[in-house]
Short mmCIF file of C-alpha atoms in Angstrom, two decimals:
data_model
loop_
_atom_site.label_atom_id
_atom_site.label_comp_id
_atom_site.label_asym_id
_atom_site.label_seq_id
_atom_site.Cartn_x
_atom_site.Cartn_y
_atom_site.Cartn_z
CA MET A 1 -17.69 5.31 17.80
CA SER A 2 -14.26 5.96 19.25
CA SER A 3 -12.56 9.15 18.49
CA ARG A 4 -9.26 11.05 19.29
CA PHE A 5 -7.88 14.43 18.52
CA LEU A 6 -4.35 13.96 17.32
CA ARG A 7 -2.29 16.85 18.80
CA THR A 8 0.76 16.28 16.47
CA SER A 9 -1.17 16.87 13.31
CA GLY A 10 -4.24 18.70 14.64
CA VAL A 11 -6.63 16.29 12.95
CA HIS A 12 -9.58 14.27 14.31
CA ALA A 13 -9.37 10.41 14.08
CA THR A 14 -12.35 8.18 14.50
CA VAL A 15 -12.90 4.35 14.46
CA GLU A 16 -16.47 3.32 13.92
CA PRO A 17 -18.41 0.18 12.91
CA ASP A 18 -19.17 -0.44 9.22
CA PRO A 19 -23.02 -0.69 9.33
CA TRP A 20 -23.01 -2.87 6.30
CA HIS A 21 -20.30 -5.44 7.18
CA PRO A 22 -20.39 -7.33 10.56
CA HIS A 23 -17.02 -7.19 12.48
CA ALA A 24 -15.76 -4.48 10.20
CA PHE A 25 -14.59 -1.06 11.07
CA VAL A 26 -13.52 2.22 9.33
CA LEU A 27 -10.82 4.59 10.25
CA SER A 28 -11.54 8.18 9.31
CA ILE A 29 -9.36 11.25 9.48
CA ASP A 30 -11.29 14.59 9.72
CA ASN A 31 -14.48 12.69 8.37
CA ALA A 32 -12.53 11.30 5.33
CA GLU A 33 -12.37 7.49 5.20
CA GLN A 34 -8.78 6.23 5.34
CA SER A 35 -8.85 2.44 6.19
CA HIS A 36 -11.32 -0.44 6.35
CA VAL A 37 -10.68 -3.52 8.64
CA ASN A 38 -12.60 -6.76 8.97
CA VAL A 39 -11.22 -7.90 12.33
CA ALA A 40 -13.05 -11.31 12.01
CA GLU A 41 -11.90 -11.87 8.37
CA PRO A 42 -8.77 -9.95 7.82
CA GLN A 43 -8.13 -11.61 4.62
CA GLU A 44 -11.11 -9.81 3.12
CA VAL A 45 -9.84 -6.45 1.83
CA PHE A 46 -12.62 -4.02 1.16
CA TYR A 47 -11.01 -1.08 -0.55
CA GLU A 48 -10.28 -1.62 -4.19
CA TYR A 49 -6.68 -0.24 -4.34
CA LEU A 50 -5.63 -2.21 -1.31
CA ARG A 51 -7.19 -5.34 -2.80
CA ARG A 52 -4.96 -4.87 -5.81
CA ILE A 53 -1.90 -4.51 -3.65
CA ALA A 54 -2.94 -7.71 -1.94
CA ASN A 55 -3.08 -9.43 -5.21
CA ALA A 56 0.49 -8.32 -5.97
CA VAL A 57 1.51 -9.72 -2.64
CA ASP A 58 -0.09 -13.04 -3.49
CA LEU A 59 2.38 -13.40 -6.42
CA VAL A 60 5.64 -13.06 -4.39
CA LYS A 61 5.67 -16.52 -3.06
CA PRO A 62 3.49 -19.78 -3.24
CA THR A 63 0.31 -19.45 -1.40
CA GLY A 64 0.63 -19.68 2.40
CA GLU A 65 4.37 -19.26 2.55
CA PRO A 66 5.61 -16.67 5.07
CA ILE A 67 7.10 -13.44 3.64
CA THR A 68 9.02 -10.33 4.96
CA ALA A 69 6.99 -7.22 4.35
CA LEU A 70 7.65 -3.44 4.96
CA HIS A 71 4.80 -1.07 5.18
CA LEU A 72 5.59 2.68 4.59
CA GLY A 73 2.46 4.35 5.87
CA ALA A 74 0.47 2.34 8.43
CA GLY A 75 -3.08 3.53 8.40
CA ALA A 76 -5.11 0.87 10.08
CA LEU A 77 -2.57 -1.81 9.06
CA THR A 78 -5.13 -3.50 6.80
CA LEU A 79 -2.50 -5.13 4.60
CA ALA A 80 -0.40 -6.22 7.58
CA ARG A 81 -3.46 -7.99 8.97
CA TYR A 82 -4.06 -9.51 5.50
CA ILE A 83 -0.44 -10.86 5.30
CA GLN A 84 -0.63 -12.43 8.72
CA ALA A 85 -4.03 -14.03 7.78
CA VAL A 86 -2.89 -15.64 4.52
CA ARG A 87 0.72 -16.08 5.24
CA PRO A 88 1.15 -16.91 9.06
CA GLY A 89 4.61 -16.62 10.32
CA SER A 90 5.47 -13.59 8.15
CA VAL A 91 7.86 -11.03 9.54
CA GLN A 92 6.56 -7.45 9.00
CA HIS A 93 7.81 -3.83 9.77
CA ALA A 94 5.65 -0.78 9.53
CA VAL A 95 6.53 2.88 9.58
CA GLU A 96 4.13 5.56 10.61
CA LEU A 97 4.85 9.21 11.05
CA GLU A 98 2.37 9.83 13.77
CA ARG A 99 2.60 7.83 16.98
CA GLU A 100 -0.73 9.01 18.35
CA LEU A 101 -2.61 7.68 15.37
CA LEU A 102 -0.96 4.34 15.46
CA ASP A 103 -1.54 4.01 19.29
CA PHE A 104 -5.20 4.89 18.71
CA VAL A 105 -5.57 2.39 15.96
CA LEU A 106 -3.90 -0.44 17.84
CA ASP A 107 -5.89 0.31 20.90
CA GLN A 108 -9.18 0.17 19.01
CA LEU A 109 -8.16 -2.52 16.45
CA PRO A 110 -5.47 -4.79 17.96
CA MET A 111 -3.41 -6.96 15.61
CA PRO A 112 -4.30 -10.64 15.32
CA THR A 113 -2.69 -12.98 17.90
CA GLY A 114 0.61 -14.16 16.63
CA THR A 115 1.39 -11.20 14.29
CA ASP A 116 5.22 -10.53 14.08
CA LEU A 117 5.07 -6.80 13.45
CA THR A 118 7.66 -4.18 14.43
CA ILE A 119 6.61 -0.63 14.60
CA HIS A 120 8.88 2.37 13.58
CA ILE A 121 7.82 5.96 14.24
CA GLY A 122 9.17 8.62 11.95
CA ASP A 123 9.67 9.63 8.31
CA ALA A 124 9.46 6.76 5.78
CA ARG A 125 12.77 7.65 4.02
CA GLU A 126 14.69 8.06 7.34
CA ALA A 127 13.34 4.87 8.73
CA LEU A 128 14.93 2.91 5.89
CA THR A 129 18.22 3.43 7.56
CA GLU A 130 16.92 2.18 10.85
CA LEU A 131 15.79 -1.26 9.92
CA PRO A 132 17.71 -4.33 10.98
CA GLU A 133 21.00 -4.43 9.19
CA GLY A 134 20.98 -6.75 6.16
CA MET A 135 17.26 -7.39 6.30
CA LEU A 136 15.62 -7.64 2.95
CA PHE A 137 11.87 -7.57 2.04
CA ASP A 138 9.72 -9.64 -0.25
CA VAL A 139 7.21 -6.73 -0.33
CA ILE A 140 7.63 -3.08 0.24
CA ILE A 141 4.38 -1.21 0.23
CA LEU A 142 4.41 2.62 0.00
CA ASP A 143 0.86 4.00 0.94
CA ILE A 144 1.42 7.61 1.71
CA PHE A 145 0.41 9.67 -1.34
CA SER A 146 -3.11 10.93 -0.81
CA GLY A 147 -3.52 13.25 -3.71
CA PRO A 148 -1.66 15.17 -6.43
CA GLU A 149 0.64 16.72 -3.71
CA ALA A 150 3.32 14.38 -2.43
CA PRO A 151 6.31 14.76 -0.21
CA GLU A 152 9.21 15.48 -2.70
CA HIS A 153 11.73 13.50 -0.74
CA LEU A 154 9.47 10.34 -1.26
CA ALA A 155 8.11 10.99 -4.61
CA CYS A 156 11.39 10.68 -6.37
CA ALA A 157 13.71 8.08 -8.11
CA ASP A 158 16.32 8.35 -5.41
CA PHE A 159 13.92 7.15 -2.75
CA TYR A 160 12.67 4.30 -5.00
CA SER A 161 16.26 3.19 -5.55
CA GLU A 162 16.87 3.20 -1.72
CA ALA A 163 13.64 1.24 -1.23
CA GLY A 164 14.42 -1.14 -4.14
CA ALA A 165 17.82 -1.92 -2.66
CA LEU A 166 16.03 -3.46 0.37
CA LEU A 167 14.15 -6.01 -1.75
CA THR A 168 14.80 -9.70 -2.10
CA PRO A 169 15.92 -10.68 -5.60
CA ASP A 170 12.21 -11.48 -6.47
CA GLY A 171 10.74 -8.72 -4.30
CA ILE A 172 8.17 -6.18 -5.33
CA LEU A 173 7.83 -2.50 -4.49
CA ALA A 174 4.15 -1.51 -4.57
CA VAL A 175 3.35 2.24 -4.60
CA ASN A 176 -0.31 3.42 -4.18
CA VAL A 177 -0.73 6.65 -6.15
CA GLY A 178 -4.02 8.56 -5.66
CA ASP A 179 -4.46 11.28 -8.27
CA GLU A 180 -6.79 13.69 -10.00
CA PRO A 181 -7.90 13.69 -13.63
CA GLY A 182 -4.80 14.17 -15.91
CA PHE A 183 -2.73 12.00 -13.62
CA THR A 184 0.14 14.30 -13.18
CA LEU A 185 1.48 12.46 -10.13
CA VAL A 186 0.89 9.09 -11.67
CA THR A 187 2.98 10.20 -14.62
CA SER A 188 5.81 11.62 -12.61
CA GLN A 189 5.88 8.68 -10.31
CA THR A 190 5.96 6.18 -13.02
CA LYS A 191 8.95 7.93 -14.59
CA ALA A 192 10.64 7.97 -11.25
CA LEU A 193 10.04 4.33 -10.74
CA GLN A 194 11.36 3.45 -14.19
CA GLU A 195 14.52 5.34 -13.34
CA ALA A 196 15.02 3.38 -10.16
CA MET A 197 13.98 -0.10 -11.07
CA SER A 198 14.45 -2.37 -14.16
CA HIS A 199 10.82 -3.69 -14.48
CA VAL A 200 7.77 -1.44 -13.73
CA ALA A 201 3.98 -2.01 -14.11
CA ALA A 202 1.00 0.06 -13.54
CA TYR A 203 -2.30 -1.66 -12.28
CA GLY A 204 -5.71 -0.33 -11.73
CA THR A 205 -9.32 -0.06 -12.90
CA SER A 206 -9.37 0.07 -16.68
CA MET A 207 -11.25 3.36 -17.00
CA LEU A 208 -8.70 5.21 -15.01
CA PHE A 209 -6.07 4.85 -17.84
CA THR A 210 -8.11 7.30 -19.78
CA ARG A 211 -6.86 9.88 -17.24
CA ARG A 212 -10.37 11.47 -17.18
CA TYR A 213 -11.23 10.40 -13.66
CA PRO A 214 -9.77 10.49 -10.17
CA GLY A 215 -8.62 7.36 -8.63
CA ASN A 216 -5.73 5.06 -7.38
CA ILE A 217 -3.11 3.38 -9.68
CA ILE A 218 -0.80 0.92 -8.10
CA LEU A 219 2.71 1.12 -9.43
CA LEU A 220 4.81 -2.06 -9.20
CA GLY A 221 8.56 -2.10 -9.35
CA LYS A 222 10.99 -5.16 -9.42
CA ASN A 223 14.63 -5.61 -9.92
CA SER A 224 14.14 -8.94 -11.79
CA SER A 225 11.69 -10.04 -14.48
CA TRP A 226 8.07 -10.72 -13.82
CA PRO A 227 6.86 -14.20 -13.20
CA GLU A 228 5.29 -15.93 -16.22
CA GLY A 229 1.61 -15.06 -16.55
CA TRP A 230 1.74 -12.56 -13.59
CA ALA A 231 -0.24 -9.82 -15.51
CA GLN A 232 -2.97 -12.19 -16.42
CA GLN A 233 -3.16 -13.34 -12.83
CA LEU A 234 -3.52 -9.80 -11.61
CA VAL A 235 -6.22 -8.96 -14.13
CA ALA A 236 -8.18 -12.06 -13.35
CA ALA A 237 -7.88 -11.34 -9.55
CA GLY A 238 -9.88 -8.21 -9.95
CA PRO A 239 -11.60 -6.09 -9.02
CA HIS A 240 -13.00 -5.95 -12.48
CA PRO A 241 -12.37 -4.50 -15.08
CA ALA A 242 -8.64 -4.29 -14.47
CA THR A 243 -5.68 -3.34 -16.60
CA VAL A 244 -1.94 -3.96 -16.18
CA LEU A 245 0.37 -1.84 -18.26
CA THR A 246 4.06 -2.65 -18.96
CA GLY A 247 6.68 -1.89 -21.63
CA VAL A 248 5.62 0.40 -24.57
CA GLU A 249 2.11 0.70 -23.23
CA LEU A 250 3.31 1.91 -19.91
CA ASP A 251 5.52 4.54 -21.74
CA GLU A 252 2.39 5.95 -23.17
CA LEU A 253 1.16 6.63 -19.61
CA THR A 254 4.09 8.98 -19.16
CA GLU A 255 3.75 11.00 -22.29
#
């Protein structure tokens, strides 16, 4: 096991082997698991909510075609590794608030050879103005919210509008929302995304939509209509059982 005390945030980060999966490692912060990486098979995404985001990434362009991707919240860069594995030649940018954490992760778990990844250190919203001028992204992934409390300047329609303006015409904004029973944050963020973007969906394990269990819902936003059959593809891709809500059904989630 490798560990480091992060002076900026005062937390303890560790990277240790996953005893059940060869070549896989787990990043933990203060003993709470944050990320899982299979360095030999980065196309294998272990955490359920990240697998669902990967499924959405798979819809953006035909299989294997390079994309542009922006990761807001880096973690162990699991999805950046996934995109490089399944779409070689992709151009990616990642924003992380804490340089020490990212340095530690990249020291312990280097990115695959050939990865085109530019790192930005700072606040996710402020970083949007520091990206290459005129650059648009096929996928923007926001993976910062870790519970019912979320930074107000990120958990709002204005921020989603700013992020949505950086999408290609068929691009997707994917927001991971981890929440407690009752889904107060899921509700507020669904409303905010609906204000900011013309097409919004919620994707997750079916039982979570009862609002009786804690868990992660993936909110998806687009400025253009969804591809034909996309919802069925997401459900079929799993993990199972999965549900995708749009339109009137999604409105019921915000009541």
